Structures are given as C-alpha cells and as structure tokens.
mmCIF file of C-alpha atoms in Angstrom:
data_model
loop_
_atom_site.group_PDB
_atom_site.id
_atom_site.type_symbol
_atom_site.label_atom_id
_atom_site.label_comp_id
_atom_site.label_asym_id
_atom_site.label_seq_id
_atom_site.Cartn_x
_atom_site.Cartn_y
_atom_site.Cartn_z
ATOM 1 C CA UNK A 1 13.845 -10.347 -19.384
ATOM 2 C CA UNK A 2 12.678 -8.674 -22.881
ATOM 3 C CA UNK A 3 15.616 -7.034 -24.902
ATOM 4 C CA UNK A 4 13.587 -3.829 -24.839
ATOM 5 C CA UNK A 5 13.625 -3.484 -21.145
ATOM 6 C CA UNK A 6 17.556 -4.302 -21.545
ATOM 7 C CA UNK A 7 18.497 -1.660 -23.581
ATOM 8 C CA UNK A 8 16.078 0.466 -21.957
ATOM 9 C CA UNK A 9 18.359 0.004 -18.839
ATOM 10 C CA UNK A 10 21.464 0.478 -20.755
ATOM 11 C CA UNK A 11 20.412 4.000 -22.401
ATOM 12 C CA UNK A 12 19.549 5.317 -18.711
ATOM 13 C CA UNK A 13 22.970 4.202 -17.503
ATOM 14 C CA UNK A 14 21.768 1.756 -14.802
ATOM 15 C CA UNK A 15 23.894 -0.642 -13.385
ATOM 16 C CA UNK A 16 22.728 -3.000 -10.119
ATOM 17 C CA UNK A 17 25.281 -3.891 -7.971
ATOM 18 C CA UNK A 18 25.149 -6.169 -4.477
ATOM 19 C CA UNK A 19 24.197 -4.605 -1.121
ATOM 20 C CA UNK A 20 24.566 -5.980 2.521
ATOM 21 C CA UNK A 21 22.749 -3.848 5.148
ATOM 22 C CA UNK A 22 24.728 -6.294 7.909
ATOM 23 C CA UNK A 23 27.842 -4.178 6.653
ATOM 24 C CA UNK A 24 28.499 -0.621 6.927
ATOM 25 C CA UNK A 25 26.372 1.085 3.975
ATOM 26 C CA UNK A 26 29.384 3.841 3.768
ATOM 27 C CA UNK A 27 31.770 1.293 2.476
ATOM 28 C CA UNK A 28 29.234 0.409 -0.500
ATOM 29 C CA UNK A 29 28.933 3.861 -1.759
ATOM 30 C CA UNK A 30 28.314 7.029 -2.939
ATOM 31 C CA UNK A 31 24.782 6.130 -3.630
ATOM 32 C CA UNK A 32 22.335 8.182 -5.308
ATOM 33 C CA UNK A 33 18.795 6.740 -4.677
ATOM 34 C CA UNK A 34 18.103 4.156 -2.277
ATOM 35 C CA UNK A 35 14.638 2.047 -3.524
ATOM 36 C CA UNK A 36 13.805 0.148 0.168
ATOM 37 C CA UNK A 37 11.002 -1.905 1.519
ATOM 38 C CA UNK A 38 12.516 -2.009 5.392
ATOM 39 C CA UNK A 39 8.420 -2.800 6.322
ATOM 40 C CA UNK A 40 9.420 -6.028 8.097
ATOM 41 C CA UNK A 41 13.068 -4.935 9.587
ATOM 42 C CA UNK A 42 10.980 -1.627 11.040
ATOM 43 C CA UNK A 43 7.832 -3.771 12.517
ATOM 44 C CA UNK A 44 10.545 -5.870 14.155
ATOM 45 C CA UNK A 45 12.509 -2.762 15.547
ATOM 46 C CA UNK A 46 9.482 -1.804 17.049
ATOM 47 C CA UNK A 47 9.236 -5.073 18.415
ATOM 48 C CA UNK A 48 13.098 -4.180 20.154
ATOM 49 C CA UNK A 49 14.153 -7.026 17.735
ATOM 50 C CA UNK A 50 18.338 -6.587 18.399
ATOM 51 C CA UNK A 51 19.215 -6.800 14.809
ATOM 52 C CA UNK A 52 16.187 -5.134 12.869
ATOM 53 C CA UNK A 53 17.069 -2.367 15.795
ATOM 54 C CA UNK A 54 20.468 -1.951 14.611
ATOM 55 C CA UNK A 55 19.589 -2.074 10.809
ATOM 56 C CA UNK A 56 17.707 0.387 11.079
ATOM 57 C CA UNK A 57 19.740 2.515 12.681
ATOM 58 C CA UNK A 58 22.879 2.072 10.654
ATOM 59 C CA UNK A 59 20.036 2.975 8.016
ATOM 60 C CA UNK A 60 19.416 6.451 9.542
ATOM 61 C CA UNK A 61 22.957 6.885 10.072
ATOM 62 C CA UNK A 62 23.708 7.224 6.423
ATOM 63 C CA UNK A 63 20.433 8.876 5.401
ATOM 64 C CA UNK A 64 21.231 11.770 7.756
ATOM 65 C CA UNK A 65 24.958 11.266 6.719
ATOM 66 C CA UNK A 66 24.289 11.828 2.911
ATOM 67 C CA UNK A 67 21.284 14.259 2.681
ATOM 68 C CA UNK A 68 21.750 14.020 -1.219
ATOM 69 C CA UNK A 69 21.244 10.702 -1.522
ATOM 70 C CA UNK A 70 17.422 10.237 -2.263
ATOM 71 C CA UNK A 71 15.314 7.888 -0.223
ATOM 72 C CA UNK A 72 12.406 6.296 -2.061
ATOM 73 C CA UNK A 73 10.130 6.035 0.149
ATOM 74 C CA UNK A 74 10.735 8.554 3.124
ATOM 75 C CA UNK A 75 11.002 5.896 6.410
ATOM 76 C CA UNK A 76 8.276 8.397 8.544
ATOM 77 C CA UNK A 77 6.045 7.849 5.157
ATOM 78 C CA UNK A 78 6.480 4.340 5.929
ATOM 79 C CA UNK A 79 5.909 4.198 9.529
ATOM 80 C CA UNK A 80 2.716 5.903 8.879
ATOM 81 C CA UNK A 81 1.394 3.781 5.952
ATOM 82 C CA UNK A 82 2.251 0.450 8.470
ATOM 83 C CA UNK A 83 0.002 2.096 10.789
ATOM 84 C CA UNK A 84 -3.963 1.668 9.583
ATOM 85 C CA UNK A 85 -5.136 4.250 12.510
ATOM 86 C CA UNK A 86 -3.082 6.957 11.124
ATOM 87 C CA UNK A 87 -3.195 6.158 7.205
ATOM 88 C CA UNK A 88 -6.956 6.005 7.976
ATOM 89 C CA UNK A 89 -6.604 9.841 9.435
ATOM 90 C CA UNK A 90 -4.518 11.255 6.781
ATOM 91 C CA UNK A 91 -7.204 9.934 4.319
ATOM 92 C CA UNK A 92 -9.941 11.849 6.752
ATOM 93 C CA UNK A 93 -7.863 14.888 6.378
ATOM 94 C CA UNK A 94 -7.085 14.554 2.955
ATOM 95 C CA UNK A 95 -10.707 14.350 2.376
ATOM 96 C CA UNK A 96 -11.745 17.288 4.205
ATOM 97 C CA UNK A 97 -8.909 19.394 2.605
ATOM 98 C CA UNK A 98 -9.550 18.377 -1.210
ATOM 99 C CA UNK A 99 -13.886 19.424 -0.625
ATOM 100 C CA UNK A 100 -14.360 16.812 -3.319
ATOM 101 C CA UNK A 101 -17.723 15.104 -3.404
ATOM 102 C CA UNK A 102 -16.593 12.192 -5.196
ATOM 103 C CA UNK A 103 -14.461 10.899 -2.662
ATOM 104 C CA UNK A 104 -15.741 9.510 1.113
ATOM 105 C CA UNK A 105 -13.574 8.519 3.724
ATOM 106 C CA UNK A 106 -15.366 5.529 5.503
ATOM 107 C CA UNK A 107 -15.520 6.341 9.609
ATOM 108 C CA UNK A 108 -12.896 4.403 11.240
ATOM 109 C CA UNK A 109 -11.684 4.418 15.447
ATOM 110 C CA UNK A 110 -9.191 2.578 17.119
ATOM 111 C CA UNK A 111 -9.983 -0.002 19.770
ATOM 112 C CA UNK A 112 -7.127 -0.094 22.247
ATOM 113 C CA UNK A 113 -8.271 -2.203 24.947
ATOM 114 C CA UNK A 114 -11.565 -4.969 25.492
ATOM 115 C CA UNK A 115 -14.969 -3.866 24.778
ATOM 116 C CA UNK A 116 -16.866 -2.558 27.270
ATOM 117 C CA UNK A 117 -20.247 -1.022 28.342
ATOM 118 C CA UNK A 118 -19.163 2.273 26.750
ATOM 119 C CA UNK A 119 -18.241 0.693 23.397
ATOM 120 C CA UNK A 120 -21.111 1.092 21.588
ATOM 121 C CA UNK A 121 -21.418 4.644 22.468
ATOM 122 C CA UNK A 122 -17.620 6.005 21.607
ATOM 123 C CA UNK A 123 -18.340 4.191 18.021
ATOM 124 C CA UNK A 124 -21.651 5.837 17.374
ATOM 125 C CA UNK A 125 -19.723 8.924 18.295
ATOM 126 C CA UNK A 126 -17.370 7.869 15.640
ATOM 127 C CA UNK A 127 -20.045 7.955 13.225
ATOM 128 C CA UNK A 128 -19.614 4.247 12.813
ATOM 129 C CA UNK A 129 -22.360 2.014 12.305
ATOM 130 C CA UNK A 130 -23.388 -1.969 11.990
ATOM 131 C CA UNK A 131 -21.788 -4.202 10.225
ATOM 132 C CA UNK A 132 -18.378 -2.681 10.430
ATOM 133 C CA UNK A 133 -14.804 -4.516 9.362
ATOM 134 C CA UNK A 134 -12.092 -4.887 12.071
ATOM 135 C CA UNK A 135 -8.834 -4.934 11.100
ATOM 136 C CA UNK A 136 -5.365 -5.063 12.301
ATOM 137 C CA UNK A 137 -3.809 -1.906 13.430
ATOM 138 C CA UNK A 138 -0.690 -3.194 11.781
ATOM 139 C CA UNK A 139 -0.994 -2.687 8.221
ATOM 140 C CA UNK A 140 1.788 -5.258 7.057
ATOM 141 C CA UNK A 141 2.082 -9.030 7.384
ATOM 142 C CA UNK A 142 0.455 -12.064 7.294
ATOM 143 C CA UNK A 143 -1.841 -10.921 10.311
ATOM 144 C CA UNK A 144 -2.963 -7.929 8.844
ATOM 145 C CA UNK A 145 -5.089 -9.618 6.422
ATOM 146 C CA UNK A 146 -6.934 -11.176 8.930
ATOM 147 C CA UNK A 147 -10.036 -9.310 9.127
ATOM 148 C CA UNK A 148 -13.850 -9.861 10.640
ATOM 149 C CA UNK A 149 -17.191 -8.119 9.721
ATOM 150 C CA UNK A 150 -19.325 -7.338 13.076
ATOM 151 C CA UNK A 151 -22.739 -7.485 12.749
ATOM 152 C CA UNK A 152 -24.159 -6.870 16.040
ATOM 153 C CA UNK A 153 -22.837 -6.196 19.945
ATOM 154 C CA UNK A 154 -22.464 -9.571 20.392
ATOM 155 C CA UNK A 155 -19.664 -9.677 17.869
ATOM 156 C CA UNK A 156 -17.988 -6.897 19.679
ATOM 157 C CA UNK A 157 -16.975 -9.990 21.845
ATOM 158 C CA UNK A 158 -14.686 -11.642 19.389
ATOM 159 C CA UNK A 159 -13.108 -8.531 18.445
ATOM 160 C CA UNK A 160 -9.547 -8.005 20.020
ATOM 161 C CA UNK A 161 -7.523 -5.134 20.857
ATOM 162 C CA UNK A 162 -5.415 -3.259 19.265
ATOM 163 C CA UNK A 163 -7.500 -2.881 16.032
ATOM 164 C CA UNK A 164 -9.205 -0.311 13.641
ATOM 165 C CA UNK A 165 -12.694 -0.612 13.023
ATOM 166 C CA UNK A 166 -14.053 0.536 9.659
ATOM 167 C CA UNK A 167 -17.489 0.735 8.223
ATOM 168 C CA UNK A 168 -18.852 -1.560 5.365
ATOM 169 C CA UNK A 169 -19.655 0.237 2.370
ATOM 170 C CA UNK A 170 -21.692 -1.870 0.091
ATOM 171 C CA UNK A 171 -19.651 -1.986 -3.301
ATOM 172 C CA UNK A 172 -20.989 -4.754 -5.278
ATOM 173 C CA UNK A 173 -17.923 -6.952 -4.628
ATOM 174 C CA UNK A 174 -15.209 -5.069 -6.596
ATOM 175 C CA UNK A 175 -12.520 -3.792 -5.512
ATOM 176 C CA UNK A 176 -10.014 -1.482 -7.423
ATOM 177 C CA UNK A 177 -6.267 -1.820 -6.436
ATOM 178 C CA UNK A 178 -4.147 0.930 -7.573
ATOM 179 C CA UNK A 179 -0.921 0.346 -8.318
ATOM 180 C CA UNK A 180 1.130 4.223 -7.791
ATOM 181 C CA UNK A 181 4.844 4.074 -9.313
ATOM 182 C CA UNK A 182 5.321 8.324 -9.073
ATOM 183 C CA UNK A 183 2.864 10.339 -11.257
ATOM 184 C CA UNK A 184 1.974 6.682 -12.773
ATOM 185 C CA UNK A 185 -0.638 4.269 -11.691
ATOM 186 C CA UNK A 186 -2.694 1.332 -12.837
ATOM 187 C CA UNK A 187 -5.909 0.260 -11.920
ATOM 188 C CA UNK A 188 -6.369 -3.089 -11.770
ATOM 189 C CA UNK A 189 -9.851 -4.880 -10.500
ATOM 190 C CA UNK A 190 -10.371 -7.728 -8.082
ATOM 191 C CA UNK A 191 -13.153 -9.730 -6.296
ATOM 192 C CA UNK A 192 -14.241 -8.214 -3.060
ATOM 193 C CA UNK A 193 -16.782 -8.842 -0.196
ATOM 194 C CA UNK A 194 -20.504 -9.327 -1.164
ATOM 195 C CA UNK A 195 -23.078 -6.394 -0.337
ATOM 196 C CA UNK A 196 -24.848 -7.031 3.078
ATOM 197 C CA UNK A 197 -27.843 -5.189 4.664
ATOM 198 C CA UNK A 198 -27.432 -2.097 6.781
ATOM 199 C CA UNK A 199 -27.846 -1.700 10.357
ATOM 200 C CA UNK A 200 -27.511 -4.446 13.653
ATOM 201 C CA UNK A 201 -28.574 -8.147 12.098
ATOM 202 C CA UNK A 202 -28.685 -11.572 14.024
ATOM 203 C CA UNK A 203 -25.899 -12.539 11.619
ATOM 204 C CA UNK A 204 -22.354 -14.157 13.221
ATOM 205 C CA UNK A 205 -19.312 -12.336 12.865
ATOM 206 C CA UNK A 206 -17.534 -13.212 9.615
ATOM 207 C CA UNK A 207 -13.899 -14.173 9.403
ATOM 208 C CA UNK A 208 -11.695 -13.838 6.553
ATOM 209 C CA UNK A 209 -8.640 -13.601 5.110
ATOM 210 C CA UNK A 210 -8.938 -9.961 2.601
ATOM 211 C CA UNK A 211 -5.526 -11.937 1.057
ATOM 212 C CA UNK A 212 -7.472 -14.687 -0.330
ATOM 213 C CA UNK A 213 -10.606 -12.932 -0.889
ATOM 214 C CA UNK A 214 -8.741 -10.263 -2.980
ATOM 215 C CA UNK A 215 -6.993 -12.423 -5.343
ATOM 216 C CA UNK A 216 -7.533 -12.091 -9.321
ATOM 217 C CA UNK A 217 -9.243 -16.060 -9.575
ATOM 218 C CA UNK A 218 -11.163 -15.289 -6.180
ATOM 219 C CA UNK A 219 -14.308 -17.213 -5.737
ATOM 220 C CA UNK A 220 -16.356 -17.577 -2.837
ATOM 221 C CA UNK A 221 -19.271 -17.582 -0.783
ATOM 222 C CA UNK A 222 -18.411 -13.950 0.461
ATOM 223 C CA UNK A 223 -17.221 -12.099 -3.011
ATOM 224 C CA UNK A 224 -20.499 -13.963 -5.013
ATOM 225 C CA UNK A 225 -22.815 -11.239 -5.894
ATOM 226 C CA UNK A 226 -25.228 -12.956 -8.214
ATOM 227 C CA UNK A 227 -29.299 -12.194 -8.618
ATOM 228 C CA UNK A 228 -30.938 -15.135 -6.597
ATOM 229 C CA UNK A 229 -34.332 -14.904 -8.496
ATOM 230 C CA UNK A 230 -36.083 -17.010 -5.347
ATOM 231 C CA UNK A 231 -38.578 -16.583 -2.404
ATOM 232 C CA UNK A 232 -36.277 -16.085 0.548
ATOM 233 C CA UNK A 233 -36.883 -18.631 3.481
ATOM 234 C CA UNK A 234 -34.445 -20.273 5.693
ATOM 235 C CA UNK A 235 -34.159 -23.146 3.602
ATOM 236 C CA UNK A 236 -33.597 -21.566 0.294
ATOM 237 C CA UNK A 237 -30.667 -21.952 -1.604
ATOM 238 C CA UNK A 238 -28.742 -20.125 -4.255
ATOM 239 C CA UNK A 239 -28.031 -22.234 -7.889
ATOM 240 C CA UNK A 240 -23.850 -21.444 -6.759
ATOM 241 C CA UNK A 241 -25.035 -23.554 -3.456
ATOM 242 C CA UNK A 242 -24.855 -21.495 -0.548
ATOM 243 C CA UNK A 243 -27.620 -20.280 1.214
ATOM 244 C CA UNK A 244 -29.780 -17.173 0.067
ATOM 245 C CA UNK A 245 -29.227 -14.775 3.309
ATOM 246 C CA UNK A 246 -29.197 -11.365 2.041
ATOM 247 C CA UNK A 247 -31.646 -9.866 -0.399
ATOM 248 C CA UNK A 248 -28.326 -7.354 -0.803
ATOM 249 C CA UNK A 249 -26.211 -10.694 -2.411
ATOM 250 C CA UNK A 250 -27.650 -9.387 -5.733
ATOM 251 C CA UNK A 251 -25.293 -6.418 -7.372
ATOM 252 C CA UNK A 252 -27.301 -3.088 -6.798
ATOM 253 C CA UNK A 253 -27.189 0.995 -7.809
ATOM 254 C CA UNK A 254 -23.674 1.921 -8.814
ATOM 255 C CA UNK A 255 -21.566 -0.023 -10.884
ATOM 256 C CA UNK A 256 -18.788 1.601 -12.366
ATOM 257 C CA UNK A 257 -15.055 1.759 -12.167
ATOM 258 C CA UNK A 258 -13.502 4.721 -10.744
ATOM 259 C CA UNK A 259 -12.814 8.083 -11.982
ATOM 260 C CA UNK A 260 -9.181 9.117 -13.422
ATOM 261 C CA UNK A 261 -9.501 12.061 -11.964
ATOM 262 C CA UNK A 262 -10.449 11.440 -9.048
ATOM 263 C CA UNK A 263 -7.492 8.609 -8.495
ATOM 264 C CA UNK A 264 -5.072 10.617 -9.921
ATOM 265 C CA UNK A 265 -6.226 13.601 -7.605
ATOM 266 C CA UNK A 266 -6.017 11.258 -4.243
ATOM 267 C CA UNK A 267 -3.000 9.878 -5.689
ATOM 268 C CA UNK A 268 -1.047 12.952 -5.898
ATOM 269 C CA UNK A 269 -2.431 14.078 -2.460
ATOM 270 C CA UNK A 270 -0.784 10.834 -0.627
ATOM 271 C CA UNK A 271 2.513 11.691 -2.723
ATOM 272 C CA UNK A 272 2.864 15.207 -1.320
ATOM 273 C CA UNK A 273 1.718 15.122 2.093
ATOM 274 C CA UNK A 274 3.986 11.943 2.895
ATOM 275 C CA UNK A 275 7.010 12.208 -0.119
ATOM 276 C CA UNK A 276 6.031 8.554 -1.005
ATOM 277 C CA UNK A 277 6.418 7.507 -4.712
ATOM 278 C CA UNK A 278 5.672 3.960 -4.663
ATOM 279 C CA UNK A 279 2.737 2.414 -3.099
ATOM 280 C CA UNK A 280 -0.718 1.014 -3.372
ATOM 281 C CA UNK A 281 -4.349 2.480 -2.726
ATOM 282 C CA UNK A 282 -7.597 0.243 -2.140
ATOM 283 C CA UNK A 283 -10.532 1.773 -3.314
ATOM 284 C CA UNK A 284 -14.178 0.619 -3.331
ATOM 285 C CA UNK A 285 -16.846 2.487 -5.162
ATOM 286 C CA UNK A 286 -20.060 3.219 -2.655
ATOM 287 C CA UNK A 287 -23.093 1.638 -4.986
ATOM 288 C CA UNK A 288 -25.179 3.632 -3.342
ATOM 289 C CA UNK A 289 -23.700 7.552 -4.351
ATOM 290 C CA UNK A 290 -21.328 6.387 -6.196
ATOM 291 C CA UNK A 291 -18.492 7.587 -3.933
ATOM 292 C CA UNK A 292 -15.285 6.722 -4.053
ATOM 293 C CA UNK A 293 -13.785 5.451 -0.568
ATOM 294 C CA UNK A 294 -10.021 4.760 0.336
ATOM 295 C CA UNK A 295 -10.510 1.560 2.432
ATOM 296 C CA UNK A 296 -6.288 0.943 2.757
ATOM 297 C CA UNK A 297 -2.945 1.733 1.572
ATOM 298 C CA UNK A 298 0.135 -0.506 1.129
ATOM 299 C CA UNK A 299 3.216 0.671 1.113
ATOM 300 C CA UNK A 300 5.742 -0.615 -1.563
ATOM 301 C CA UNK A 301 2.904 -3.692 -2.864
ATOM 302 C CA UNK A 302 3.823 -6.452 -4.891
ATOM 303 C CA UNK A 303 2.321 -4.597 -8.429
ATOM 304 C CA UNK A 304 1.082 -7.908 -9.591
ATOM 305 C CA UNK A 305 -0.785 -7.551 -12.551
ATOM 306 C CA UNK A 306 0.712 -4.340 -13.394
ATOM 307 C CA UNK A 307 2.685 -5.271 -16.991
ATOM 308 C CA UNK A 308 4.078 -1.344 -17.269
ATOM 309 C CA UNK A 309 5.974 -1.735 -13.737
ATOM 310 C CA UNK A 310 9.352 -2.122 -14.873
ATOM 311 C CA UNK A 311 8.956 0.599 -17.619
ATOM 312 C CA UNK A 312 6.803 2.606 -15.059
ATOM 313 C CA UNK A 313 9.802 2.266 -12.462
ATOM 314 C CA UNK A 314 12.239 3.197 -14.662
ATOM 315 C CA UNK A 315 10.523 6.554 -15.984
ATOM 316 C CA UNK A 316 10.314 7.656 -12.488
ATOM 317 C CA UNK A 317 13.552 7.059 -11.716
ATOM 318 C CA UNK A 318 14.788 8.964 -14.566
ATOM 319 C CA UNK A 319 12.463 11.722 -12.842
ATOM 320 C CA UNK A 320 13.957 11.659 -9.804
ATOM 321 C CA UNK A 321 17.155 12.158 -11.512
ATOM 322 C CA UNK A 322 16.474 15.114 -12.774
ATOM 323 C CA UNK A 323 14.466 16.856 -9.944
ATOM 324 C CA UNK A 324 11.210 16.392 -11.945
ATOM 325 C CA UNK A 325 9.239 13.803 -9.376
ATOM 326 C CA UNK A 326 7.136 15.979 -7.255
ATOM 327 C CA UNK A 327 7.152 13.916 -4.192
ATOM 328 C CA UNK A 328 10.888 14.027 -4.211
ATOM 329 C CA UNK A 329 11.126 17.843 -4.766
ATOM 330 C CA UNK A 330 7.676 18.844 -2.114
ATOM 331 C CA UNK A 331 9.396 17.107 0.637
ATOM 332 C CA UNK A 332 9.438 20.276 2.508
ATOM 333 C CA UNK A 333 6.108 21.496 1.815
ATOM 334 C CA UNK A 334 4.242 18.136 3.539
ATOM 335 C CA UNK A 335 2.270 19.937 6.117
ATOM 336 C CA UNK A 336 1.012 16.333 7.304
ATOM 337 C CA UNK A 337 3.952 14.839 8.054
ATOM 338 C CA UNK A 338 6.548 17.552 10.094
ATOM 339 C CA UNK A 339 8.571 15.169 10.668
ATOM 340 C CA UNK A 340 9.726 14.495 7.090
ATOM 341 C CA UNK A 341 12.298 16.346 5.878
ATOM 342 C CA UNK A 342 13.578 16.611 2.360
ATOM 343 C CA UNK A 343 17.611 17.011 2.160
ATOM 344 C CA UNK A 344 18.057 16.954 -1.495
ATOM 345 C CA UNK A 345 20.899 18.440 -2.656
ATOM 346 C CA UNK A 346 22.537 16.939 -5.136
ATOM 347 C CA UNK A 347 21.312 15.059 -8.483
ATOM 348 C CA UNK A 348 22.240 12.047 -6.940
ATOM 349 C CA UNK A 349 20.033 8.814 -6.500
ATOM 350 C CA UNK A 350 20.385 5.758 -4.307
ATOM 351 C CA UNK A 351 17.371 3.301 -4.699
ATOM 352 C CA UNK A 352 16.966 0.318 -2.603
ATOM 353 C CA UNK A 353 14.173 -2.262 -3.788
ATOM 354 C CA UNK A 354 11.788 -4.449 -1.677
ATOM 355 C CA UNK A 355 9.627 -7.517 -1.936
ATOM 356 C CA UNK A 356 10.408 -11.198 -1.797
ATOM 357 C CA UNK A 357 12.352 -11.717 1.155
ATOM 358 C CA UNK A 358 10.288 -12.151 4.477
ATOM 359 C CA UNK A 359 12.659 -9.735 6.044
ATOM 360 C CA UNK A 360 14.348 -6.970 4.294
ATOM 361 C CA UNK A 361 18.514 -6.264 5.285
ATOM 362 C CA UNK A 362 18.875 -9.389 7.180
ATOM 363 C CA UNK A 363 20.165 -10.636 3.406
ATOM 364 C CA UNK A 364 21.924 -8.658 0.634
ATOM 365 C CA UNK A 365 20.398 -5.934 -1.889
ATOM 366 C CA UNK A 366 20.651 -4.384 -4.918
ATOM 367 C CA UNK A 367 22.248 -1.384 -5.633
ATOM 368 C CA UNK A 368 22.013 0.680 -9.211
ATOM 369 C CA UNK A 369 24.879 2.428 -10.670
ATOM 370 C CA UNK A 370 25.890 4.537 -13.666
ATOM 371 C CA UNK A 371 28.588 6.279 -15.070
ATOM 372 C CA UNK A 372 27.009 7.537 -18.450
ATOM 373 C CA UNK A 373 23.568 8.416 -19.328
ATOM 374 C CA UNK A 374 21.899 9.460 -22.900
ATOM 375 C CA UNK A 375 18.784 10.019 -21.093
ATOM 376 C CA UNK A 376 19.443 11.555 -18.278
ATOM 377 C CA UNK A 377 22.392 14.011 -17.901
ATOM 378 C CA UNK A 378 24.086 12.993 -14.804
ATOM 379 C CA UNK A 379 27.350 11.896 -14.540
ATOM 380 C CA UNK A 380 27.031 9.321 -11.666
ATOM 381 C CA UNK A 381 24.107 7.490 -10.809
ATOM 382 C CA UNK A 382 23.600 4.518 -7.942
ATOM 383 C CA UNK A 383 20.494 2.697 -7.853
ATOM 384 C CA UNK A 384 20.236 0.081 -4.334
ATOM 385 C CA UNK A 385 17.926 -2.333 -3.890
ATOM 386 C CA UNK A 386 17.893 -5.300 -1.571
ATOM 387 C CA UNK A 387 17.047 -8.790 -1.640
ATOM 388 C CA UNK A 388 13.508 -8.801 -0.235
ATOM 389 C CA UNK A 389 12.394 -7.023 -3.820
ATOM 390 C CA UNK A 390 9.147 -7.258 -5.062
ATOM 391 C CA UNK A 391 8.687 -10.400 -7.425
ATOM 392 C CA UNK A 392 7.670 -8.374 -10.349
ATOM 393 C CA UNK A 393 11.300 -5.643 -9.900
ATOM 394 C CA UNK A 394 13.012 -9.053 -8.884
ATOM 395 C CA UNK A 395 11.836 -10.824 -12.322
ATOM 396 C CA UNK A 396 12.743 -7.485 -14.482
ATOM 397 C CA UNK A 397 15.622 -5.493 -12.630
ATOM 398 C CA UNK A 398 17.679 -8.250 -10.591
ATOM 399 C CA UNK A 399 17.639 -11.102 -13.130
ATOM 400 C CA UNK A 400 18.509 -8.686 -16.410
ATOM 401 C CA UNK A 401 21.430 -7.122 -14.304
ATOM 402 C CA UNK A 402 22.391 -10.755 -12.874
ATOM 403 C CA UNK A 403 25.989 -10.451 -14.419
ATOM 404 C CA UNK A 404 26.514 -7.432 -13.625
ATOM 405 C CA UNK A 405 25.404 -7.692 -10.248
ATOM 406 C CA UNK A 406 27.808 -11.143 -9.514
ATOM 407 C CA UNK A 407 30.880 -9.090 -10.399
ATOM 408 C CA UNK A 408 30.489 -6.777 -7.254
#
C-alpha cells in the first residue's frame, strides 16, 4: 500500500481488528462505525437459510442495543436496493420530486406471473413499449446480471417471473457508472448496449450478461455502435464481421458526458432518501433528448476504476465521526423509508466493509479502532469490516493494517 495512505490512516487514528460475526458482536466491541455488505446474508436469510437468519438477527440485535453505533449502510436501505422494483419506484419518486427536465425515469413494471392475454395491456398501461429489458427482481448475485431484450409479443414467452421489465432507451452504447462515497463520487465510462429501433420488430429476444457487456475491455456485437455506410440487405456484413441489422447501430443524436450538477443532485437525493453513503448508480444519456436516466442502483459496488476510493472513504469516515455527513444526520428526515431510524446519540462509529467473499458474515470481519486522532477530535474510534470486503477496500485497508489486525 502507498506510504501516503498508511500515513493518512495513522493520522486519523484508525486501527483495523478482526471480527467474527458468528460470535456475539457485543464481546468484540465497543464499536463506533460499522461498514458492511450483508447483501448475500440478507438474501439467504430471505430464503430461510438458518445460519443467515441467525447472523442477521445477531447483527440487528447489536444495532438495536447500540443506537450510538453508526451503520454504513442501514439495513432497510440495503433491502430496498436489493429489490429492483422498489429501487426503480424510489427513482421515479425522486424524479417527480426534483422536477428536473434533465432527468428521466425509464417506465417499468414488475411481472409476478407468466405472461397472459392481458400482459400487453398492462405493459402499455405502465407506459412501456417495445423493445424493453427484462431483469431479475433481485439486484444482487450472479443471476442478477442475466438480462434479456424483448422486441415483440413472442419474446414475452421466454420471460420468467418474478422479474422487472424496463423501457430500453437508446444511449449510443455508453454506460456511466457513478461510484458514490458520501458526498464524493467518481464517474467511470463503460461500454453498453448499442441502439435499437423503437417499436415492435421481428427480432428474436437477445439474452446477455450485463456484467460481461459493461466490462471496461468489453467488445461484442451488442456493444458495437459503429457507422456502417453500406446498403442494408439481409446478407450485408459490416467491417467488424457481424450482420448489419439495424440502421441505429451507429452513434447518433446526443452524445455527451453526464452533467455534474445532475449527478450531484441524484446522488444527494438517494443519500437523503435512504440514508446510504456507499452505493453505485448506473446512468445512461438518452441520445434523443439528452436526459439522464438511472437504470440501476447498486449497494456497495466494487469501485473498480476508482483510484481515490480509499482517500474518499477515509474522508467520509472522518466526516461521519464529526457528525457532518448528511446521510447520517438526516436519517430521521427520510420520507421515503418510514421504517428507517437513525438512533445516533454519540460521536461513535463502527464500520464493517464488504465484498470479496460470496457470503459475508459467515467468515471473519474487519474492524477499525483508534485511541487518538489529530484530525478528528474524538477519543475513541472503531471501524469494523467483514472479510467480504470489496477488492479495493481489501487491498488498501486490510493489507495496510495486517500487522495490527493479526495481533487481535
């Protein structure tokens, strides 16, 4: 780890120790801030996995018994982000509240049963039109990346509920991933799906994995948005070697980066509504209107491509310790999550981070502790992170503090 990052940790008095969420958390405290990624555990608990149910129960018990401990991020917020239907509805409400013409919320609806005779009417009633994207309702895990583009009624037969369908918006094959850490954010440009003609067509449904499509190095038929200046025939082939099937394969209309003011406002609205501080936003730019469309929200993403992640995280932790973080101070003001309560009483934080392992909490966790701090005027700081830590956090935080952690 870079020397400057190590010095930054020491100046802030941060110490990492190891937690085991299979044991009473009470015996491993006191804790000041918990940064966690309990997504896998929550999903398994929802499927009545006994071990996961026990872990979530134990975690919630500790939270209830220690309202002075700040949780990054609140469990009710995580549950909302794990459900695409709920998170899309939240975006729709935020758009309506903001009344910003630069933002559009793609029409969506949830399908809970097999498509029947009335499905098309319901689709039209909800403002959707072909083509649209079909996604799993659960927004986490390997299967959550499996999606399909549906072009006609015949394609509906392959849809497997429960799922969410969302209008497809042409965006010139560019996705902007916004990685948020408190009030800071980083925009990373990624490849995305090419343009398709609006309306019903005779195309067969396209099934794809969004994770593979949007990798930094991704290059495929689905992401190619080149200009093919050739006569369109059934046998026409573009220079790239794949059939030329759509006059909209080329880049056209509006092609620009997202507006910083818009991203800042969307991020702020989500932080205030949910009380979250570590999340990702997938944004595309409508190539006809230039509007920003939020197509997905992710709880504690991997922060791939965010070089200043560790610095941003430390700054956010410092702000939280000082009680300056809006998402912490405004938890009680959330109108969109009535179930959320803040319970923040003292300047104490315990943080548990996420990401490397498939199931968090069933393995050891990471916690940070400090006795003195020259930057933040507190006498005691403990930061907890589980071993499912994201690659970025693990590389920067865990590797740096391995000596201290191993002594616990």
